PDB file of C-alpha atoms in Angstrom:
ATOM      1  CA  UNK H   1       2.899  -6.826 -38.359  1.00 63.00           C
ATOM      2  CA  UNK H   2       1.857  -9.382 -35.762  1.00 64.00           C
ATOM      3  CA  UNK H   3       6.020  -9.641 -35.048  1.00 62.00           C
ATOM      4  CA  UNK H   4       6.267  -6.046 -34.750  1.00 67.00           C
ATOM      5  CA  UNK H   5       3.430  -5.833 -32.151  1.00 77.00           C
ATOM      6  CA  UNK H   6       4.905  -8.710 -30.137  1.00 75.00           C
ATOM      7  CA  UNK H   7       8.031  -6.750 -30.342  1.00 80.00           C
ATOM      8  CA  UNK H   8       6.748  -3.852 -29.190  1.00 84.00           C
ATOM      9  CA  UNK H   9       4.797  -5.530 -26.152  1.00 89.00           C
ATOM     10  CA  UNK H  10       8.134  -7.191 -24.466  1.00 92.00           C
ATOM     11  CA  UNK H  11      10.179  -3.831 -25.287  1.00 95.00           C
ATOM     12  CA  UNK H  12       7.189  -1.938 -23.302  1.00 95.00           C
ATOM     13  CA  UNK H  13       6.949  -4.675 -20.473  1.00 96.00           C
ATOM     14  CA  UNK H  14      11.523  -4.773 -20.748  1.00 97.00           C
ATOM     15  CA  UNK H  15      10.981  -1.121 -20.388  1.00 97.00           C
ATOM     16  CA  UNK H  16       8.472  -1.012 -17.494  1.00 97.00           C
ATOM     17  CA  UNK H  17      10.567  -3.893 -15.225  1.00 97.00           C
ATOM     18  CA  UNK H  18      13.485  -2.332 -15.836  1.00 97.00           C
ATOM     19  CA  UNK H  19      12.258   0.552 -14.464  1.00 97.00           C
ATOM     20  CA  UNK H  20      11.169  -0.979 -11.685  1.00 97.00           C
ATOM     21  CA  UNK H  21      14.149  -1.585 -10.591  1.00 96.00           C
ATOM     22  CA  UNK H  22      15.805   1.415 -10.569  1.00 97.00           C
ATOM     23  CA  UNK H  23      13.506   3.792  -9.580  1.00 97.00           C
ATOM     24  CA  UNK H  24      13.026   1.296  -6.454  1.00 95.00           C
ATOM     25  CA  UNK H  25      16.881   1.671  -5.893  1.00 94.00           C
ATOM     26  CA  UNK H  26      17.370   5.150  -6.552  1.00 95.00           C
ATOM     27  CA  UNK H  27      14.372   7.180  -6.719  1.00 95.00           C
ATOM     28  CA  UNK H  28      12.835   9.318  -8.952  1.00 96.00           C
ATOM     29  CA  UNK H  29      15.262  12.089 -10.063  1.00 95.00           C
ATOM     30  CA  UNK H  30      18.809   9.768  -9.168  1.00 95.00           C
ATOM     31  CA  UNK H  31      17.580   7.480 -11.748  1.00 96.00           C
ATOM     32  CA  UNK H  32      18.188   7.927 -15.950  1.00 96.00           C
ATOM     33  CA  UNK H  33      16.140   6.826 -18.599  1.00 96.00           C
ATOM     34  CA  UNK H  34      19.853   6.178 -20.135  1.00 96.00           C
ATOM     35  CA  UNK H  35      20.147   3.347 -17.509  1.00 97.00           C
ATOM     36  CA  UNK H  36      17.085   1.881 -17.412  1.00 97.00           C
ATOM     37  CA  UNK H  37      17.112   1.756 -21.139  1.00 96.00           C
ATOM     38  CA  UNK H  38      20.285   0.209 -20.435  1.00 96.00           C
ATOM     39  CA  UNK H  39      19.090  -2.238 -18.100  1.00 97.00           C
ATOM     40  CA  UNK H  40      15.766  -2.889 -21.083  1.00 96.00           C
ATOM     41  CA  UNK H  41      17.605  -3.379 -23.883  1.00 95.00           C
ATOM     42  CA  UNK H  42      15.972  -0.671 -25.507  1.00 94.00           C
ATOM     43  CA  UNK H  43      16.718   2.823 -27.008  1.00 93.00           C
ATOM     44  CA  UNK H  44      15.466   5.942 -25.915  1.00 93.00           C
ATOM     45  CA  UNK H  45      13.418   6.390 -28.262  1.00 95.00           C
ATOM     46  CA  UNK H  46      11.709   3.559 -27.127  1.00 95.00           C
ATOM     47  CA  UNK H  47      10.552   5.065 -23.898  1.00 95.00           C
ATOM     48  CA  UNK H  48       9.764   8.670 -26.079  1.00 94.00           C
ATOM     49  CA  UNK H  49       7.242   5.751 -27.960  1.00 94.00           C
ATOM     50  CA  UNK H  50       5.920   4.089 -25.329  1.00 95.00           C
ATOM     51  CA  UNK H  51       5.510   6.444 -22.647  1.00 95.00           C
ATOM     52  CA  UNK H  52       6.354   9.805 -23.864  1.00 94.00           C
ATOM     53  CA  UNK H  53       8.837  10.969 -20.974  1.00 95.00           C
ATOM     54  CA  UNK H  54      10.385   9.907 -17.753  1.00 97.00           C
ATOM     55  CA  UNK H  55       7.389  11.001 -15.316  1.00 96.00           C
ATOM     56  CA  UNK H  56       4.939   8.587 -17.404  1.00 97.00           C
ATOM     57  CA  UNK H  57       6.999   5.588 -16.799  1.00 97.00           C
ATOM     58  CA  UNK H  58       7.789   6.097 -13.395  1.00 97.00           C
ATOM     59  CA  UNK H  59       4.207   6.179 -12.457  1.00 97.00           C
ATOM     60  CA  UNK H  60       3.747   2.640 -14.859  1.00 97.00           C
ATOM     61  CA  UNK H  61       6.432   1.418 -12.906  1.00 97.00           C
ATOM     62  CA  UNK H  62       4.877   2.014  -9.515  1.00 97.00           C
ATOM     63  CA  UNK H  63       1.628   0.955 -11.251  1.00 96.00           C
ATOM     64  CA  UNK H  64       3.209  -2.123 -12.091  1.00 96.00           C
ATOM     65  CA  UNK H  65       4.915  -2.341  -8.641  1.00 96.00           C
ATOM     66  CA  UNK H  66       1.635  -2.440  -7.184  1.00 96.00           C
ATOM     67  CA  UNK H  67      -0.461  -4.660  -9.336  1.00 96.00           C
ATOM     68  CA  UNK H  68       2.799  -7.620  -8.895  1.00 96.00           C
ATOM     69  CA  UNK H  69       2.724  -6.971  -5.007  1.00 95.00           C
ATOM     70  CA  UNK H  70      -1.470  -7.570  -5.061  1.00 96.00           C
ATOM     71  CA  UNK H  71      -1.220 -10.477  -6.646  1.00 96.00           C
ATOM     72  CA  UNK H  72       1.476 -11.789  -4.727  1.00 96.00           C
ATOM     73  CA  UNK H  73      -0.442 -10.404  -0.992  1.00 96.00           C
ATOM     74  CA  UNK H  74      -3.979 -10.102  -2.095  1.00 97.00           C
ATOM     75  CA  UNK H  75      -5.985  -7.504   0.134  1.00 96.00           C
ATOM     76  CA  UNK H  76      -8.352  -9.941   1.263  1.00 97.00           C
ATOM     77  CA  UNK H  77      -5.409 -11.969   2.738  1.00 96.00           C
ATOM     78  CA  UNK H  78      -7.320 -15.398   1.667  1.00 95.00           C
ATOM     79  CA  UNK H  79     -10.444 -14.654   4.290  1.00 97.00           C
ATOM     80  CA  UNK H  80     -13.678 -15.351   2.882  1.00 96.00           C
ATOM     81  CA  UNK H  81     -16.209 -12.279   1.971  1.00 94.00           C
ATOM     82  CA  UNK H  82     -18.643 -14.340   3.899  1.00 96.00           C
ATOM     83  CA  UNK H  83     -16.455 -15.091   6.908  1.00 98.00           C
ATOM     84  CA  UNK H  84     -17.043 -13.006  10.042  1.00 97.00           C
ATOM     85  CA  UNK H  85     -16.044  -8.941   9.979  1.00 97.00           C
ATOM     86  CA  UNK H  86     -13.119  -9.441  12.417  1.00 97.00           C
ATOM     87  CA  UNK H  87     -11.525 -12.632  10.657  1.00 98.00           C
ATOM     88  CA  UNK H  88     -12.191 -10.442   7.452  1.00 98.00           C
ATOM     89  CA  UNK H  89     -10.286  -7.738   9.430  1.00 98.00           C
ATOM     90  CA  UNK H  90      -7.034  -9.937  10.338  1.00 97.00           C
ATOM     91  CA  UNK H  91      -6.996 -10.926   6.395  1.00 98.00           C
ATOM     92  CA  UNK H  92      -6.871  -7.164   5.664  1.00 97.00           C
ATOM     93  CA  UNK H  93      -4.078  -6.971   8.151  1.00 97.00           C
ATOM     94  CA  UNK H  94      -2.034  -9.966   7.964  1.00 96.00           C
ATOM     95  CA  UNK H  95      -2.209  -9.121   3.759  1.00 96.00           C
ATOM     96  CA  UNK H  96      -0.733  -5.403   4.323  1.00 95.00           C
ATOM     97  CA  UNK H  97       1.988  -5.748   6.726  1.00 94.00           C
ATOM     98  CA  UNK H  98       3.026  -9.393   4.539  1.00 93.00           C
ATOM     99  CA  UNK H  99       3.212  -6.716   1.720  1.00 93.00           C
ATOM    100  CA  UNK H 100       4.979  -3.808   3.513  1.00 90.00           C
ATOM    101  CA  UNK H 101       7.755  -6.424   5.063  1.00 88.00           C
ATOM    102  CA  UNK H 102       8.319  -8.461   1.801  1.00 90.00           C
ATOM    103  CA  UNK H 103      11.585  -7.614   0.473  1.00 86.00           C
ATOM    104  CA  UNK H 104      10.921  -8.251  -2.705  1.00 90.00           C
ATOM    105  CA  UNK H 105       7.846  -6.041  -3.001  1.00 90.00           C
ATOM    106  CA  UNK H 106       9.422  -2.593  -4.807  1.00 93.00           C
ATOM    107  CA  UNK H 107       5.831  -1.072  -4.489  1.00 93.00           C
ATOM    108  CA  UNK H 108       6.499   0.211  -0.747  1.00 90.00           C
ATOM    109  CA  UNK H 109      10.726   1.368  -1.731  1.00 91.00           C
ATOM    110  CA  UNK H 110       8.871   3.968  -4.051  1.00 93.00           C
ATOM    111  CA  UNK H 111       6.744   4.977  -1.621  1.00 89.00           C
ATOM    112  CA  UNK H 112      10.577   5.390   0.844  1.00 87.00           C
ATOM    113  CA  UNK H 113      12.142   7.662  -1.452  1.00 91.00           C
ATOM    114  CA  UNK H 114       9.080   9.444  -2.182  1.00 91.00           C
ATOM    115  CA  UNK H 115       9.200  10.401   1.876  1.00 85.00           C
ATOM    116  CA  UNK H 116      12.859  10.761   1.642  1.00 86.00           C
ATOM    117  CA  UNK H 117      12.891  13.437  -1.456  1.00 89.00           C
ATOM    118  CA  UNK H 118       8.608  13.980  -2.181  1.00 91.00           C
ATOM    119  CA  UNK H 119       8.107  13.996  -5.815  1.00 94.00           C
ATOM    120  CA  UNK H 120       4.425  13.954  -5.587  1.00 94.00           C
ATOM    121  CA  UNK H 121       4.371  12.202  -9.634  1.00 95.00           C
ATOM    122  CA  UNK H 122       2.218   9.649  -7.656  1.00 94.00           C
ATOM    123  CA  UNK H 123      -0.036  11.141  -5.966  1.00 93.00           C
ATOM    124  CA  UNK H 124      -2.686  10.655  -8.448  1.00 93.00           C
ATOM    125  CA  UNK H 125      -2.133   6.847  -9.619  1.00 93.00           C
ATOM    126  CA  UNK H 126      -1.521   5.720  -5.862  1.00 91.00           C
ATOM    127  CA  UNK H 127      -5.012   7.205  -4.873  1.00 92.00           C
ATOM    128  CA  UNK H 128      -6.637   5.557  -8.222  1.00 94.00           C
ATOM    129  CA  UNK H 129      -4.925   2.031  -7.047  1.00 94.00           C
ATOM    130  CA  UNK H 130      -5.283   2.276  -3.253  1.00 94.00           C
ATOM    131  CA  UNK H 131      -8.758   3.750  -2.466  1.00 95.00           C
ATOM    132  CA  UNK H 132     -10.262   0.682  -3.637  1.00 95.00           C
ATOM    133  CA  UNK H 133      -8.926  -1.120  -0.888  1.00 95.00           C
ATOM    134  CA  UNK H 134      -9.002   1.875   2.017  1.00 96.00           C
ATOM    135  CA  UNK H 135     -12.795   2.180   1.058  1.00 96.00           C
ATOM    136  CA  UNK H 136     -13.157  -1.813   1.750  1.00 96.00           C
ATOM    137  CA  UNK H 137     -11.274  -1.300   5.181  1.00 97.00           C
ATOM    138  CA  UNK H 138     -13.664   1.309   5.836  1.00 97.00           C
ATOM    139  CA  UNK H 139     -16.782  -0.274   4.870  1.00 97.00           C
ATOM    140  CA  UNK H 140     -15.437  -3.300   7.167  1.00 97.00           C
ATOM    141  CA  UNK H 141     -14.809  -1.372  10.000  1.00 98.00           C
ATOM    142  CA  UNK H 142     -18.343   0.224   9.686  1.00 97.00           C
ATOM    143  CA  UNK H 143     -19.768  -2.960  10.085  1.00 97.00           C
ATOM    144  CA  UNK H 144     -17.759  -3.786  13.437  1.00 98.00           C
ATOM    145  CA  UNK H 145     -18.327   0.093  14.710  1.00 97.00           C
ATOM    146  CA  UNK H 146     -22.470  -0.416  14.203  1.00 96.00           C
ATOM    147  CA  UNK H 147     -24.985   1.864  12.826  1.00 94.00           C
ATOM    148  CA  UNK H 148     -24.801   4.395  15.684  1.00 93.00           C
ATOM    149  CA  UNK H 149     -20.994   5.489  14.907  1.00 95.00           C
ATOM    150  CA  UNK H 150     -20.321   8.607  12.816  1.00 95.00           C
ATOM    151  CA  UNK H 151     -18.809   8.431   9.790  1.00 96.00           C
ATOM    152  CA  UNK H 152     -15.550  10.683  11.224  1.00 97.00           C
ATOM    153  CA  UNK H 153     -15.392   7.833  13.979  1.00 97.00           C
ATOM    154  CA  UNK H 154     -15.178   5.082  10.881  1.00 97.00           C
ATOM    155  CA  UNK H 155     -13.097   7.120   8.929  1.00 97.00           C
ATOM    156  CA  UNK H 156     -10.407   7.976  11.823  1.00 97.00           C
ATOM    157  CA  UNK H 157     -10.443   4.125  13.111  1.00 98.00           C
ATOM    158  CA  UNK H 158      -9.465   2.583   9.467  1.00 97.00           C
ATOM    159  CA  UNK H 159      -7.013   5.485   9.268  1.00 97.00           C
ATOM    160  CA  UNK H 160      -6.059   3.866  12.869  1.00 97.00           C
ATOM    161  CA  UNK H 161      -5.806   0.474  11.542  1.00 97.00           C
ATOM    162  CA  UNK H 162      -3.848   1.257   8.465  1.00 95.00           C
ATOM    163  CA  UNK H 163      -1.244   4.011  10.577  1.00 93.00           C
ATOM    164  CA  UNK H 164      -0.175   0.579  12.605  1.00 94.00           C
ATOM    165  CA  UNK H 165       0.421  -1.328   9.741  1.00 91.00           C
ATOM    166  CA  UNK H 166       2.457   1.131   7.803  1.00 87.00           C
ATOM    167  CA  UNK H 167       4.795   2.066  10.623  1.00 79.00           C
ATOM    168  CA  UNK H 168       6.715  -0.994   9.586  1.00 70.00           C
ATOM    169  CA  UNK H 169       7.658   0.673   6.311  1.00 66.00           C
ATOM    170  CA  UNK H 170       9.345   3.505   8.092  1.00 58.00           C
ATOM    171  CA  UNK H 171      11.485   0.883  10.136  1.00 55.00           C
ATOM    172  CA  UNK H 172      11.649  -1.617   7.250  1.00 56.00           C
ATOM    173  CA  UNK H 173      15.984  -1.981   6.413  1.00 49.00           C
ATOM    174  CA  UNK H 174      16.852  -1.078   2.985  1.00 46.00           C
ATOM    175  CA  UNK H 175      18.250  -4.249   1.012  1.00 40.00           C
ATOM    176  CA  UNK H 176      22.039  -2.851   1.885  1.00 44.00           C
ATOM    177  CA  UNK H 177      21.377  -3.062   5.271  1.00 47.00           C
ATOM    178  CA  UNK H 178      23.075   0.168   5.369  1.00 47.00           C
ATOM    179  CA  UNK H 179      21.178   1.591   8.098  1.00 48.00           C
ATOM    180  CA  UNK H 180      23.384   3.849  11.100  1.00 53.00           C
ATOM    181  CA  UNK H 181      20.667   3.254  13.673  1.00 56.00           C
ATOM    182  CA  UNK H 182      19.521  -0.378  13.586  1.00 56.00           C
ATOM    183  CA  UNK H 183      17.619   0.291  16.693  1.00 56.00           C
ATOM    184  CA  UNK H 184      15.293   3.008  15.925  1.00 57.00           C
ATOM    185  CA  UNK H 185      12.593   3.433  14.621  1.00 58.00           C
ATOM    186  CA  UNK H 186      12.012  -0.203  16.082  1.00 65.00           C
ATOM    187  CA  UNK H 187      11.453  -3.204  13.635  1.00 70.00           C
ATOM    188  CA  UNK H 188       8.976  -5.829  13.791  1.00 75.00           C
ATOM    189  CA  UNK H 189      11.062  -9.033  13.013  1.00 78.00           C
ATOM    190  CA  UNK H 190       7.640 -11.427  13.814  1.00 88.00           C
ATOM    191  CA  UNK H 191       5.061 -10.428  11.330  1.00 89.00           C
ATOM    192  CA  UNK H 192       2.784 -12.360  11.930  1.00 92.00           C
ATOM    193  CA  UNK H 193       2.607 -11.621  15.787  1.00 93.00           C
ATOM    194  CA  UNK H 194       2.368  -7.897  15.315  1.00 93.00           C
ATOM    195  CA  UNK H 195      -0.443  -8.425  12.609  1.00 95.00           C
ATOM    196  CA  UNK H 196      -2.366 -10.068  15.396  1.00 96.00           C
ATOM    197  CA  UNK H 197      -1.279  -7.210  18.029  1.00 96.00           C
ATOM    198  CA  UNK H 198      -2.876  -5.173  15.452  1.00 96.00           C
ATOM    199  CA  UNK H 199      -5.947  -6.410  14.778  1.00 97.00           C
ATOM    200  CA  UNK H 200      -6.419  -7.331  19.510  1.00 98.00           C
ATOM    201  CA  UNK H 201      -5.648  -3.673  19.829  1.00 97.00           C
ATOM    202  CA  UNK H 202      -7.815  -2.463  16.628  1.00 98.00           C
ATOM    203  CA  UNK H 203     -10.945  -4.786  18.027  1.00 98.00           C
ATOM    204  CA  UNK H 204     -10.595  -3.380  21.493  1.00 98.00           C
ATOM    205  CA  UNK H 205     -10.950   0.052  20.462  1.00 97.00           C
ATOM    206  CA  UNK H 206     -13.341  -0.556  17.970  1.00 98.00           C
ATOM    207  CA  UNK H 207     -16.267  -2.228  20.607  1.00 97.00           C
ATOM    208  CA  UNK H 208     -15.287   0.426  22.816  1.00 97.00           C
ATOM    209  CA  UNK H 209     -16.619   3.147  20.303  1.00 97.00           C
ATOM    210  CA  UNK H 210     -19.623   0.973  19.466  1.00 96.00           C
ATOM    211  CA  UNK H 211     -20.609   0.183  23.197  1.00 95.00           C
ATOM    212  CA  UNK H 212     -19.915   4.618  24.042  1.00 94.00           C
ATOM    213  CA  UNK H 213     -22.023   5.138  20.803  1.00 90.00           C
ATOM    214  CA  UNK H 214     -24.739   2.479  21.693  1.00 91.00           C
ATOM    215  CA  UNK H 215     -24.819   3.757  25.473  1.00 88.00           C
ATOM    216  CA  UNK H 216     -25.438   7.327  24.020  1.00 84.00           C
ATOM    217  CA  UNK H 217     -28.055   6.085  21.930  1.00 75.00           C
ATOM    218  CA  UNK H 218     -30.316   4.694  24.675  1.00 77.00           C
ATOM    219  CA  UNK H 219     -30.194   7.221  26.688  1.00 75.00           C
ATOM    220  CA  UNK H 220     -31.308   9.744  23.781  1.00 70.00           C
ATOM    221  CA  UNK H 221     -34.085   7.129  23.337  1.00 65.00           C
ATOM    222  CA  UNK H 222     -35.067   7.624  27.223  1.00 67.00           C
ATOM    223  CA  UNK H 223     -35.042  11.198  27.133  1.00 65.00           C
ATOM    224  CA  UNK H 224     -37.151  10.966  23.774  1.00 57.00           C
TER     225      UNK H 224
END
């Protein structure tokens, strides 16, 4: 029994990488379960067992995607929780554009041919993994806006924040380098110099908010 259950574990996990794989390549209705059963090892049946069709194991397979890539980038990008709110910001930064650009992530090629041909199959796990983290940039960015800032103001800068870091996904070459247009959209080839263009330009913004915001709330206090 203990064999069987062993078994059954690497066929799921054989299943699940495998997957991986070629969804990442080819997207969600170019790819088979005949080839990525191929690619396994496995049977069919096995993925009939495990997952019960082809829509369940593409969202594992992102889900899987996803938890690899965080473990490899992790959100926090190595800054301290008790570290100050705009070092805690360039961690948040540096970790999602080091995740977008790394070629070996397959988390963010889902998310390409889900813009190129929109399944929406993962709609509903991505917002169960990734508002986690969007509600810690927002809750970070509340504490550098200031108690006087609206909630719409916190929510539209962290939507700010994030907008700049994913635009590298839309430029980011595929792994054929198969790309007509090499040109445009336009690539970030330093990293690590955009993340801190990113986070200048994100800081700027924010203390002008918080200074407009504090400014309105004195003189409400005068006229008071």
């Amino acid at each position: 029994m203990k064999v069987q259950r062993e078994n059954a574990v690497r066929t799921r996990k054989s299943l699940i990488v495998a997957a991986s794989e070629v969804f990442a390549e080819k997207g969600y209705r170019d790819a088979t379960i005949a080839e990525i059963c191929e690619l396994a090892g496995a049977n069919v049946a096995a993925v009939n067992y495990h997952f019960r069709d082809k829509e369940t194991l593409y969202k594992e397979a992102w889900r899987h995607c996803f938890s690899e890539s965080i473990k490899v980038h992790p959100p926090d990008g190595g800054v301290s929780d008790s570290a100050a709110p705009e070092e805690r910001l360039r961690g948040q930064v540096a970790a999602l554009l080091r995740r977008i650009t790394d070629k070996n992530n397959k988390e963010f090629l889902f998310v390409q041919k889900e813009l190129a041909n929109s399944t929406g199959l993962l709609d509903e796990v991505a917002q169960e993994e990734l508002r986690p983290l969007h509600d810690k940039t927002e809750t970070l960015v509340r504490e550098l806006l200031g108690p006087r800032c609206s909630d719409m103001q916190v929510r539209f800068c962290a939507i700010s924040i994030i907008s700049q870091c994913i635009n590298p996904l839309v430029a980011r070459e595929d792994r054929k380098g198969n790309r007509e247009n090499k040109d445009f959209p336009p690539r970030v080839d330093d990293v690590e110099a955009y993340s801190n263009h990113v986070v200048e330009f994100s800081l700027s913004g924010i203390r002008a908010i918080r200074e407009e915001a504090e400014k309105r709330g004195r003189r409400f206090k005068k006229q008071g």
